[in-house]
Coordinates of C-alpha atoms in Angstrom, one line a residue:
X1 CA 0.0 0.0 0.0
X2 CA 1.7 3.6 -0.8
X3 CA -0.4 6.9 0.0
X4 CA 1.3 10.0 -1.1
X5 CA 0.2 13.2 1.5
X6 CA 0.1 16.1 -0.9
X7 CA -1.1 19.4 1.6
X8 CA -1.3 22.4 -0.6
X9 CA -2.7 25.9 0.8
X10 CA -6.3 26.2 0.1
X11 CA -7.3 27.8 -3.7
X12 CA -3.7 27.6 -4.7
X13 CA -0.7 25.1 -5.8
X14 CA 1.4 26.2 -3.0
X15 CA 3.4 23.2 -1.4
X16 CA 3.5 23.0 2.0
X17 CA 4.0 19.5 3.3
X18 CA 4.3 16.6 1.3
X19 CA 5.4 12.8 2.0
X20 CA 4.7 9.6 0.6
X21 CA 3.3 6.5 3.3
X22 CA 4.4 3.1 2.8
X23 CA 5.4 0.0 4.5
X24 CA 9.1 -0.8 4.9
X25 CA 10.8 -4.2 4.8
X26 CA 9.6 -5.4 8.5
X27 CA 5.6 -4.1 7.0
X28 CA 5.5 -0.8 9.5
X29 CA 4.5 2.0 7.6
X30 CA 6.8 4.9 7.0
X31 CA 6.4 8.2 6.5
X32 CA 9.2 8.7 3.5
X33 CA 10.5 12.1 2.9
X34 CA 11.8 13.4 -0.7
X35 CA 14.7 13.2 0.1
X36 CA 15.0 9.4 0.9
X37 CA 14.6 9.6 4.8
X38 CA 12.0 8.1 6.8
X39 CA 10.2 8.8 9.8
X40 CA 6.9 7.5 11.6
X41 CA 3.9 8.9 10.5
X42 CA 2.7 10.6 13.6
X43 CA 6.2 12.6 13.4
X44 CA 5.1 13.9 10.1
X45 CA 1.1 14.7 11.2
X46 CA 2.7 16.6 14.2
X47 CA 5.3 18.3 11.8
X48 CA 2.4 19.2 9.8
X49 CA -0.3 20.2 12.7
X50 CA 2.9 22.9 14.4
X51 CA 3.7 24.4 10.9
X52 CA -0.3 25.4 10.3
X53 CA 0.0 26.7 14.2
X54 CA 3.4 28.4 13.4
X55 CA 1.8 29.7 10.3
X56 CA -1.4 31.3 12.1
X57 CA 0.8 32.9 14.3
X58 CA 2.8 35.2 11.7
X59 CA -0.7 36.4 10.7
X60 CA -0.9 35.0 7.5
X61 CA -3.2 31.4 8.3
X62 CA -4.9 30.0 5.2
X63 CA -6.5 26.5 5.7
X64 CA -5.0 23.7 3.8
X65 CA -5.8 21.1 1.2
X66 CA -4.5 17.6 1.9
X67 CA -4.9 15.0 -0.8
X68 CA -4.6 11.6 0.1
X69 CA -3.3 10.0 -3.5
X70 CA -3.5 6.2 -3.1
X71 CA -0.9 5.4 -6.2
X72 CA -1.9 1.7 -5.9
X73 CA -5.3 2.6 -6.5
X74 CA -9.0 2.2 -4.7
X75 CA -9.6 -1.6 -5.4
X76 CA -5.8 -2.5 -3.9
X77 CA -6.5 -0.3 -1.1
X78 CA -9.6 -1.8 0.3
X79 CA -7.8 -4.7 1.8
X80 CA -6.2 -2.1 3.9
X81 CA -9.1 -0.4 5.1
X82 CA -8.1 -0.8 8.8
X83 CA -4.5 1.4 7.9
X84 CA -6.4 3.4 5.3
X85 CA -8.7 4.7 8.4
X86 CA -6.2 5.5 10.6
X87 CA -4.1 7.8 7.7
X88 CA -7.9 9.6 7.3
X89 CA -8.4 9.9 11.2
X90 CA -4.6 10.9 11.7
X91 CA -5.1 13.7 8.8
X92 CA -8.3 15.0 10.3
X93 CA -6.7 15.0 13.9
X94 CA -3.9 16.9 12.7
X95 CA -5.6 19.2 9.7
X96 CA -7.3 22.2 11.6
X97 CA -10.3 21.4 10.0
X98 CA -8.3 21.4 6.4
X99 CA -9.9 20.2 3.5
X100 CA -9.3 16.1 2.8
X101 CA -9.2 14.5 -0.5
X102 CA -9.1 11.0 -1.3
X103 CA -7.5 10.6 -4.6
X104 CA -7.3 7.4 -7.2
X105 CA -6.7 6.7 -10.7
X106 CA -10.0 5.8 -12.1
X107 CA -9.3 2.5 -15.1
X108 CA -11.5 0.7 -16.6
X109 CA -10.4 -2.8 -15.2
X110 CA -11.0 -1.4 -11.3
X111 CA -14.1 0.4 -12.0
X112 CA -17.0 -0.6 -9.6
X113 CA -18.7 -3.3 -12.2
X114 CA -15.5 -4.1 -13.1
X115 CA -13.6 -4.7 -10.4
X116 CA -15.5 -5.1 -7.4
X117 CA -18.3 -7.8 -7.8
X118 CA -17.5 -10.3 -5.3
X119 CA -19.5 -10.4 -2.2
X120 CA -16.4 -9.4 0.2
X121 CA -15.1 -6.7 -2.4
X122 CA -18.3 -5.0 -1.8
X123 CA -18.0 -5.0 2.3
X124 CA -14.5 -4.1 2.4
X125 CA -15.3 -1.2 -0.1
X126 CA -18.6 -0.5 2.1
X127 CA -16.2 -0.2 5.6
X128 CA -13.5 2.1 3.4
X129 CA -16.5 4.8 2.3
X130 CA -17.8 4.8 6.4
X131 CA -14.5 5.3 7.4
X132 CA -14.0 8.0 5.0
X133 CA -17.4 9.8 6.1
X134 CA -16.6 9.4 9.8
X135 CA -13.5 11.0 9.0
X136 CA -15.0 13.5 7.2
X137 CA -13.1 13.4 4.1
X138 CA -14.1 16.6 2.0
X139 CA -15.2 14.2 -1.2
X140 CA -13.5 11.7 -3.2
X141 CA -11.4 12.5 -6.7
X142 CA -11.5 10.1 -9.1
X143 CA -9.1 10.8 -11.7
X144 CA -9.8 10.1 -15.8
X145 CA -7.7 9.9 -18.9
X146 CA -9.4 13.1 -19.7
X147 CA -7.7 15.0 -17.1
X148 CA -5.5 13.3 -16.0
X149 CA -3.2 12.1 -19.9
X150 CA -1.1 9.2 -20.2
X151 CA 2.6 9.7 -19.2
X152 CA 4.3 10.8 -15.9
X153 CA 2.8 14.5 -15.1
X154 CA 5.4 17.1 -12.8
X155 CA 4.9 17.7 -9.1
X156 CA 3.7 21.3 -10.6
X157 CA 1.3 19.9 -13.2
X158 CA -0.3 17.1 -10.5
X159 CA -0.7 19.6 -8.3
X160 CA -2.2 21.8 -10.7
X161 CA -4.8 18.8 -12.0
X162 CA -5.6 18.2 -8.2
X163 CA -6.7 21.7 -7.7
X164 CA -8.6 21.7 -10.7
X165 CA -10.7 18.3 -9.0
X166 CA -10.9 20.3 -5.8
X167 CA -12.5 23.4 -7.2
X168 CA -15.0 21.2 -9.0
X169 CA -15.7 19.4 -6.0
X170 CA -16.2 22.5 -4.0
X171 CA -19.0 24.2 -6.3
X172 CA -21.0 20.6 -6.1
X173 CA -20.8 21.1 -2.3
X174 CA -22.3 24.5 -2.6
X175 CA -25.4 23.1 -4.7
X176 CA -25.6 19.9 -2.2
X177 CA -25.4 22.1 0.7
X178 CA -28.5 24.0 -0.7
X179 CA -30.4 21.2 -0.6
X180 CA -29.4 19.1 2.5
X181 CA -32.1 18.6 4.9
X182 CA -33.2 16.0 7.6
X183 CA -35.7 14.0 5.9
X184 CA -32.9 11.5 4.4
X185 CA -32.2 10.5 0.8
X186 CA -33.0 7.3 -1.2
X187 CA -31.2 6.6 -4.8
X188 CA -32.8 6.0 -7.8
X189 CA -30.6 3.6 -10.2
X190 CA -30.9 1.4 -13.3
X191 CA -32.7 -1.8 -13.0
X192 CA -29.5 -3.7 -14.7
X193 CA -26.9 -1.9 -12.1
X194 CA -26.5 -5.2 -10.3
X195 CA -23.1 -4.4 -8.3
X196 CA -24.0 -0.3 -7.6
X197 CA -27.7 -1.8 -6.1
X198 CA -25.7 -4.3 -4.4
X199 CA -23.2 -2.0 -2.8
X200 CA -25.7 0.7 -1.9
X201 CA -27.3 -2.5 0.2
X202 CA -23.9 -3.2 1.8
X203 CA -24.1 0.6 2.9
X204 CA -27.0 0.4 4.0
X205 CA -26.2 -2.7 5.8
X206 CA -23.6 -0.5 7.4
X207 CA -25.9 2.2 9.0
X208 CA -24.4 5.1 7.0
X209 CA -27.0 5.6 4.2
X210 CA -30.9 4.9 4.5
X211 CA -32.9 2.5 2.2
X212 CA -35.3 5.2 1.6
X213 CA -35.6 8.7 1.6
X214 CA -37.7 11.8 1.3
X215 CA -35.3 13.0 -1.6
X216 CA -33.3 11.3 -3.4
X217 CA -30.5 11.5 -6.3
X218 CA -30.8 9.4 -10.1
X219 CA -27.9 7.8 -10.6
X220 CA -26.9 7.8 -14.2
X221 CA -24.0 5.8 -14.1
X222 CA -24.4 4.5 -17.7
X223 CA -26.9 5.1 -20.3
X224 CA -30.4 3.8 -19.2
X225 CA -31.8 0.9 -21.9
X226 CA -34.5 3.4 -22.8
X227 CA -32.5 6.7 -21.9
X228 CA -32.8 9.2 -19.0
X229 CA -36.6 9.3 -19.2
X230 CA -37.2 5.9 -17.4
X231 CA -35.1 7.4 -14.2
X232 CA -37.1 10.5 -14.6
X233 CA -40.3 8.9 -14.8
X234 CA -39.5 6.4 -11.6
X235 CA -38.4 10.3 -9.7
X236 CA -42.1 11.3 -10.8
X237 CA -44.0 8.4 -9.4
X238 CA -42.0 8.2 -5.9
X239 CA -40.9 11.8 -5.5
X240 CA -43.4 14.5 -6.2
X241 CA -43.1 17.5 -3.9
X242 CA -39.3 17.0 -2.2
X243 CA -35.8 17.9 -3.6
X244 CA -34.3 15.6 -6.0
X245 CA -30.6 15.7 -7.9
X246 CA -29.7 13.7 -10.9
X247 CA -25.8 12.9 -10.5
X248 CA -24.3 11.9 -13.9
X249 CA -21.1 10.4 -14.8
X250 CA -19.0 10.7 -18.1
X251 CA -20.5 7.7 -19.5
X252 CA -24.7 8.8 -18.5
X253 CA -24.3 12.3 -19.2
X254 CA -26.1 13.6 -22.2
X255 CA -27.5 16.7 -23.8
X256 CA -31.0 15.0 -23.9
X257 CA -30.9 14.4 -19.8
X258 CA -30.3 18.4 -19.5
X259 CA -33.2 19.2 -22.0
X260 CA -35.5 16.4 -19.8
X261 CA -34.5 17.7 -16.6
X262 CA -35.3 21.3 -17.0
X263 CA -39.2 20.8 -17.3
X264 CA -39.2 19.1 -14.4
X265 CA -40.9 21.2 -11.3
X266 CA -39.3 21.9 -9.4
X267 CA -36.3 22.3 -11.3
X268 CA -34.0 19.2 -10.8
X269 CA -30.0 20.0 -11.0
X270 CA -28.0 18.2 -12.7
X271 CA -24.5 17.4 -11.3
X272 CA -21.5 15.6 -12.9
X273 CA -19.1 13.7 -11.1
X274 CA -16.0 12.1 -12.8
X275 CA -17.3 7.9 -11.4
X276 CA -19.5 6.1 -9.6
X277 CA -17.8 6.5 -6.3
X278 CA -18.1 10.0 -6.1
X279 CA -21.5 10.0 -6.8
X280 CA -22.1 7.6 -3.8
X281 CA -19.7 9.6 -1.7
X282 CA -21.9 12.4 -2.0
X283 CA -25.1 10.7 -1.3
X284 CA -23.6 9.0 1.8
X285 CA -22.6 12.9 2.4
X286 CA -26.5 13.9 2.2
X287 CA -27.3 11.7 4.5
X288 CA -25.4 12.9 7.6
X289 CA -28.1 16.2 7.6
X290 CA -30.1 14.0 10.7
X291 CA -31.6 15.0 13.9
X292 CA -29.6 14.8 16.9
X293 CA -30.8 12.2 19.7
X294 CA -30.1 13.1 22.8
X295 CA -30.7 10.5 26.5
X296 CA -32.6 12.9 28.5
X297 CA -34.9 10.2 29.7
X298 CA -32.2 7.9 30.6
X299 CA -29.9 10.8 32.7
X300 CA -28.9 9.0 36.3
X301 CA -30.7 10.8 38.9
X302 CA -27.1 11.3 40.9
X303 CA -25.8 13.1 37.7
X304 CA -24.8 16.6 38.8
X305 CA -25.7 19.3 35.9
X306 CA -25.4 23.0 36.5
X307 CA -27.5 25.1 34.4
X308 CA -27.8 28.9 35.7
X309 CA -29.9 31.3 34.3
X310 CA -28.5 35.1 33.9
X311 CA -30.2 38.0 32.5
X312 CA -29.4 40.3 29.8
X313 CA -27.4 43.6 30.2
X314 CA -28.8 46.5 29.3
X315 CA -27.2 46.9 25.7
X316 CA -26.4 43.6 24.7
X317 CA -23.7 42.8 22.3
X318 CA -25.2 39.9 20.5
X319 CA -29.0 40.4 18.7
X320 CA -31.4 38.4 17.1
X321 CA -30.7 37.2 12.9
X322 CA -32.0 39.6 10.8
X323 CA -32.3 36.7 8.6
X324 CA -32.0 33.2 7.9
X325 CA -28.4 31.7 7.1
X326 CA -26.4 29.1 6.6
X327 CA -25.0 27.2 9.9
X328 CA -21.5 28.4 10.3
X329 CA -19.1 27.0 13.4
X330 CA -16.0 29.1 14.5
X331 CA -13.0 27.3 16.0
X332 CA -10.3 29.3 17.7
X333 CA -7.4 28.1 19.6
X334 CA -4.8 29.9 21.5
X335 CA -1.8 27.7 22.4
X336 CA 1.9 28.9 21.0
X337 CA 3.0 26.3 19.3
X338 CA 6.8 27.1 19.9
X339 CA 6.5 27.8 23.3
X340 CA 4.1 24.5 24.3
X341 CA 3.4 22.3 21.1
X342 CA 2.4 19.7 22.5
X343 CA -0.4 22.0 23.7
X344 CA -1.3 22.7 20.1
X345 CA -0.8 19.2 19.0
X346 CA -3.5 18.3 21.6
X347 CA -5.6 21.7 20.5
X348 CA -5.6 19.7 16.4
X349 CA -6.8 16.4 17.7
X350 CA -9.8 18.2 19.8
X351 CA -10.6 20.3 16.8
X352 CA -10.4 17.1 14.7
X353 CA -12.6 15.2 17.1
X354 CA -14.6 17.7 17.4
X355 CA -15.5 17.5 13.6
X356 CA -16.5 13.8 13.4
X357 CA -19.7 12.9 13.3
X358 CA -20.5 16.4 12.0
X359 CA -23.1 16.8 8.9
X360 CA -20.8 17.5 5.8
X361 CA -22.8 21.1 5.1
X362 CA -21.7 23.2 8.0
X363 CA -19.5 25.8 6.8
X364 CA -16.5 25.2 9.5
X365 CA -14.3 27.9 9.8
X366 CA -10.9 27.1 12.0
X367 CA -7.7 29.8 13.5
X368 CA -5.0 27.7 15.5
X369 CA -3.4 30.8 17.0
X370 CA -6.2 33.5 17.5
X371 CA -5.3 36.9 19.2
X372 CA -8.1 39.8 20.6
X373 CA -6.2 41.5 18.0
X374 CA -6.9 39.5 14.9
X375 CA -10.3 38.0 16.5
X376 CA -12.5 41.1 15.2
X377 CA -11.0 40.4 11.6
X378 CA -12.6 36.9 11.9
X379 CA -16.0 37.9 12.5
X380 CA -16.2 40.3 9.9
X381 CA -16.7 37.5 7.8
X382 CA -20.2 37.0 8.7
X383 CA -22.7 35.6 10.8
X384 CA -21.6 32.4 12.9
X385 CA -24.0 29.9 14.8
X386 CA -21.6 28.6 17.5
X387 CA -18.2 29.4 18.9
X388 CA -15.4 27.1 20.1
X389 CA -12.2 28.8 21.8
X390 CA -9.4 26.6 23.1
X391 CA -7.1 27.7 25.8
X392 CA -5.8 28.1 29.0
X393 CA -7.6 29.9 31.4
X394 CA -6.9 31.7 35.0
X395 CA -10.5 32.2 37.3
X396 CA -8.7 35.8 38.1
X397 CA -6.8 36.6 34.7
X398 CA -9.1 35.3 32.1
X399 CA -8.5 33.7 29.0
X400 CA -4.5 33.1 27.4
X401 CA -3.0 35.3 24.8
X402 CA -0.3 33.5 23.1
X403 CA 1.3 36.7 20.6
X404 CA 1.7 39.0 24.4
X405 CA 2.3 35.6 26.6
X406 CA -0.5 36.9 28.7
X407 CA -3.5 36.4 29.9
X408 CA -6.4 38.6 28.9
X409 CA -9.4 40.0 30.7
X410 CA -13.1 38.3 29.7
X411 CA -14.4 42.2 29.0
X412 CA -11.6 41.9 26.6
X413 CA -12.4 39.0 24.5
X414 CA -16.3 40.3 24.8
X415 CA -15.0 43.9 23.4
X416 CA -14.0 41.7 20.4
X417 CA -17.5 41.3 19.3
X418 CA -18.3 44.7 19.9
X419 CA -19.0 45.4 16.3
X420 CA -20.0 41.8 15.1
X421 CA -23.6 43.2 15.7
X422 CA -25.2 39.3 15.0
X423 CA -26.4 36.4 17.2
X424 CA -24.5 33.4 18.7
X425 CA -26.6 30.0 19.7
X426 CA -24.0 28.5 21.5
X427 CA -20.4 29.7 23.1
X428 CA -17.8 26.8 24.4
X429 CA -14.7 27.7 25.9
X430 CA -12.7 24.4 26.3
X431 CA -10.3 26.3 28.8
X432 CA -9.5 25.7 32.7
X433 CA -11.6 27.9 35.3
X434 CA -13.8 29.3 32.5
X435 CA -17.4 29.8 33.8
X436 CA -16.5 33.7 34.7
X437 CA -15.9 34.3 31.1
X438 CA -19.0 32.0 30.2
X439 CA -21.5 33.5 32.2
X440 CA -20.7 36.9 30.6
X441 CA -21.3 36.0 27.3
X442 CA -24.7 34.7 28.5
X443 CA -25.1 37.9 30.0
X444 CA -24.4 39.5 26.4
X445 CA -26.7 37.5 24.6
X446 CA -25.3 34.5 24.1
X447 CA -28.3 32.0 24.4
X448 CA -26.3 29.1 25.9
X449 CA -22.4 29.4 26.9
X450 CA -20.4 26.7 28.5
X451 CA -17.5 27.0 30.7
X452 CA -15.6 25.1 33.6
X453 CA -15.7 25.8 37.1
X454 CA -12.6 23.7 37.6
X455 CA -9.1 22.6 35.8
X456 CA -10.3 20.9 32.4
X457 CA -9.3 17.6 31.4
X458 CA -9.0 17.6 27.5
X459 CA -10.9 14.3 26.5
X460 CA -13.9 15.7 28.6
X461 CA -14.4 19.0 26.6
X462 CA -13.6 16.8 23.9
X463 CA -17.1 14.8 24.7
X464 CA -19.0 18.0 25.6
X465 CA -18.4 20.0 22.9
X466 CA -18.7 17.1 20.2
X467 CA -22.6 16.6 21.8
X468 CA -23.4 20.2 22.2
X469 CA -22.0 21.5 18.8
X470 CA -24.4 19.2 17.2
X471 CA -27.2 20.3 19.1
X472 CA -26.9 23.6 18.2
X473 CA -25.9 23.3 14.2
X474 CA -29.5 21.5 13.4
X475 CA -31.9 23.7 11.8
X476 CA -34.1 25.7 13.7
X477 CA -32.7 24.5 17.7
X478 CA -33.2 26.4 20.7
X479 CA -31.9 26.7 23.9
X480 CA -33.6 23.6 25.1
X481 CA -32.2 21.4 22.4
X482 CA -28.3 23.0 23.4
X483 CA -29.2 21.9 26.9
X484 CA -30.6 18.6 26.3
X485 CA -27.4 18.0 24.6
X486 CA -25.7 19.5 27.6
X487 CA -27.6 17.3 30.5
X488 CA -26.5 14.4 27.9
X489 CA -22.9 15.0 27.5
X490 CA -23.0 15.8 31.9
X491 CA -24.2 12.1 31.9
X492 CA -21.8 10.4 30.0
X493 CA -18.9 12.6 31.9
X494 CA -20.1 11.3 35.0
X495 CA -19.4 7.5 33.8
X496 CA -15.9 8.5 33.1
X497 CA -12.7 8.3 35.0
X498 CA -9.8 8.9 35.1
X499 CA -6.1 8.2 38.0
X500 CA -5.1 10.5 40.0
X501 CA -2.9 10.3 43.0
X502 CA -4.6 6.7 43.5
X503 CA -7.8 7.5 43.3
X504 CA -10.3 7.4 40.3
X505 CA -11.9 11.1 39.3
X506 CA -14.6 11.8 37.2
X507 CA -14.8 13.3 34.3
X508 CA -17.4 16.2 35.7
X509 CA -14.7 17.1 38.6
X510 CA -13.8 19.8 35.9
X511 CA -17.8 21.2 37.2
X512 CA -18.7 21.8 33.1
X513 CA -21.7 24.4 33.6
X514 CA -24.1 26.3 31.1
X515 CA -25.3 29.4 31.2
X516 CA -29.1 30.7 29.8
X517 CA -29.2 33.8 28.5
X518 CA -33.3 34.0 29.8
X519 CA -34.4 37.2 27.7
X520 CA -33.0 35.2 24.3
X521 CA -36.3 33.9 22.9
X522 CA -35.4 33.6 19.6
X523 CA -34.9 31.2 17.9
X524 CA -32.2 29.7 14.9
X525 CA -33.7 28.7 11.7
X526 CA -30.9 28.7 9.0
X527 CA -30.6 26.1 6.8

């Protein structure tokens, strides 16, 4: 099995980091530099997790793009699902919230009716495309003849190709994030697509795509026996008021499906993907738009939850949507990575674990290295839904500056919002001795903000904010949803443990508690 890591700066060819994965003689799998030397592959995540960090903190962060190019291709790979989710899960641990690419060469002989009819090919591929949407893998690249010509391409001219498969992928995201909603998607396929129908079943089989839907996506994965009009007509009978897409590859695309598909009402879009696997990638993708579930009922009656109501000041800071909009999460963190990396390190892998399990339509915007300074810049890019901050945190001092080495005031990080003039649903700060700074965002308007009373183990915010998050990204939540979520993540704290001097200590000892903004009735309705 060889991987190559490509990470290029987001909307450009720039190089960062790159290194090719592969097992040496004894079968341990190397990370293998250009330049011949080898190292293990966390060494080269961590590299590549301080250098994004190191980056932020000039000034200058801009996310980045990391293509996972499997050279031996998808149907060699599959054998190795088990390694192949642990090089996703280490990218997305390591990324801050980077776009992630898996990339093959897409040939005849390993296409999916081709190569991939047996009964055990199918439920390897299956595990491979759940471990890729757990992940959260960005989309998958197939790469074509057509853009991809026969001979060896340059590092400049690959790179080139794979930015060209990125930008392609990210206007389908934009049209499939208009349309994601709760109520599921089905598939409509041909009636001689024996292997696709099969696969879909082994996904299904899997829990990460429904059998049926209130949407759904015609596959045109070939040309129908009696053309696009038989798909069309089966969308008709089963689907006649919801959203529906038609995804077409090379070999279904025609100029007659576009003329068909604009009389429909409403209007069905047409998106073309470069195989088969993409087009099931995305409508695992659609699928992950579901209502949280939350174990209110079951809480233990011993569980300790601290919710405190606070009321408004008299000019609040944050204010009701003028409108609806998108759901938009903000991740800052605020650890130097030169002065305490490992700090950072661990601030990737909560932002990473933070992000699993997460719908693939929220607009996730990530700094490793924010400032009160460079904070305001942030926001001016529009509304958010929830806010994230990772630190260290003093009950006198406040929250940790990492450019001044100082500790800053909470006024001060709530001045940074001063002209942000917008709502916020939900406020985290992962940070030691945090409910001061909680409680007055609350008081600003801030319908639910969560803090710590006490020092804050990392794998319990971790848990908290991964159940809360959720909560508050669904369409049209409240307050009550945030803190059902809350009362929920409080429980499964309180099962935790952890050492400490000989004795076991639970998870809540860090005293998580949420604050209700009372006078906040509105509520969030974005799509």
């Amino acid at each position: 099995m060889r991987v190559d890591v490509i990470v290029m700066a987001e909307k450009n060819t720039q190089l960062v980091m790159s290194w090719t994965l592969r097992p040496n003689r004894k079968g341990e799998l190397r990370a293998v530099c250009h330049n011949g030397s080898s190292q293990s592959p966390e060494k080269s995540w961590k590299d590549l997790a301080l250098k994004i960090n190191r980056r932020a903190l000039r000034g200058n962060h801009a996310p980045v793009e990391i293509f996972l190019y499997l050279r031996d291709g998808l149907r060699s790979s599959i054998y190795d699902y088990g390694i192949l989710e642990d090089i996703v899960l280490s990218a997305l641990e390591h990324a801050w919230a980077g776009k992630l690419y898996v990339v093959w060469d897409r040939l005849p002989a390993t296409a999916l009716e081709a190569g991939f009819g047996e009964e055990q090919e199918q439920i390897l591929l299956a595990k491979c495309f759940c471990a890729f949407l757990c992940g959260r893998v960005t989309d998958l690249i197939e790469l074509n003849h057509r853009e991809k010509p026969r001979g060896r391409l340059t590092c400049e001219e690959e790179r080139q190709l794979l930015r060209g498969c990125a930008a392609k992928s990210q206007r389908r995201w934009e049209i499939l994030q208009g349309v994601a909603s709760e109520g599921g998607w089905g598939y409509i396929a041909r009636k001689n697509a024996r292997i696709l129908g099969s696969f879909l079943s082994e996904l299904v089989s899997e829990g990460c795509l429904l059998s049926s839907g209130t949407n759904h996506v015609i596959i045109l994965d070939a040309a129908p026996e009696f053309g696009p009009k038989e798909l069309l007509d089966e969308f008709r009978r089963v689907n006649r008021v919801n959203n529906g897409i038609v995804a077409a590859t090379p070999e279904g695309y025609s100029k007659d499906l576009c003329y068909q598909c604009r009389g429909e009402s409403p209007l069905l879009e047409v998106l073309t993907f470069n195989g088969v696997f993409e087009v099931v990638y995305a409508l695992l993708q659609l699928n992950t738009v579901r209502k949280v579930e939350t174990r209110q009922e079951h809480l233990k009656a011993d569980t300790q939850v601290e919710i405190k109501d606070v009321k408004l000041i008299r000019s609040p800071v944050f204010h009701p949507p003028a409108a609806q909009s998108s759901p938009r999460l903000l991740i800052t963190s605020a650890f130097h990575p030169n002065e305490e990396p490992e700090h950072s390190i661990a601030a990737a892998h909560e932002v990473g674990a933070m992000l699993r399990g997460l719908p693939f339509h929220l607009d996730v915007v990530v700094h490793p290295c924010i400032t009160c300074e460079s904070l305001p810049n942030l926001l001016e890019s529009g509304e958010f839904t929830a806010w994230i901050h990772l630190s260290h945190g003093e009950k006198e001092e406040g929250l940790y500056e990492p450019q001044l080495k100082e500790y800053a005031s909470p006024q001060r990080w709530l001045t940074c919002f001063t002209a942000y003039k917008s709502s916020l649903k939900l406020a985290v700060f992962s940070s030691c001795e945090s409910a001061c700074v909680a409680r007055l965002f609350a008081e600003a308007g801030v319908s639910v903000a969560v803090g710590f009373e006490s020092v804050v183990l990392v794998q319990a915010t971790r848990l908290l904010a991964q159940k809360v998050i959720r909560a508050a990204m669904l369409d049209g939540s409240g307050q009550e949803s945030i803190l059902e979520a809350f009362r929920d993540a409080c429980d499964s704290l309180a099962a935790r443990t952890y050492a400490e001097g000989g004795n076991d200590v639970s998870y809540n000892a860090a005293r998580p508690i949420a604050f209700r903004s009372t006078e906040v009735a509105f509520r969030f309705t974005g799509k």
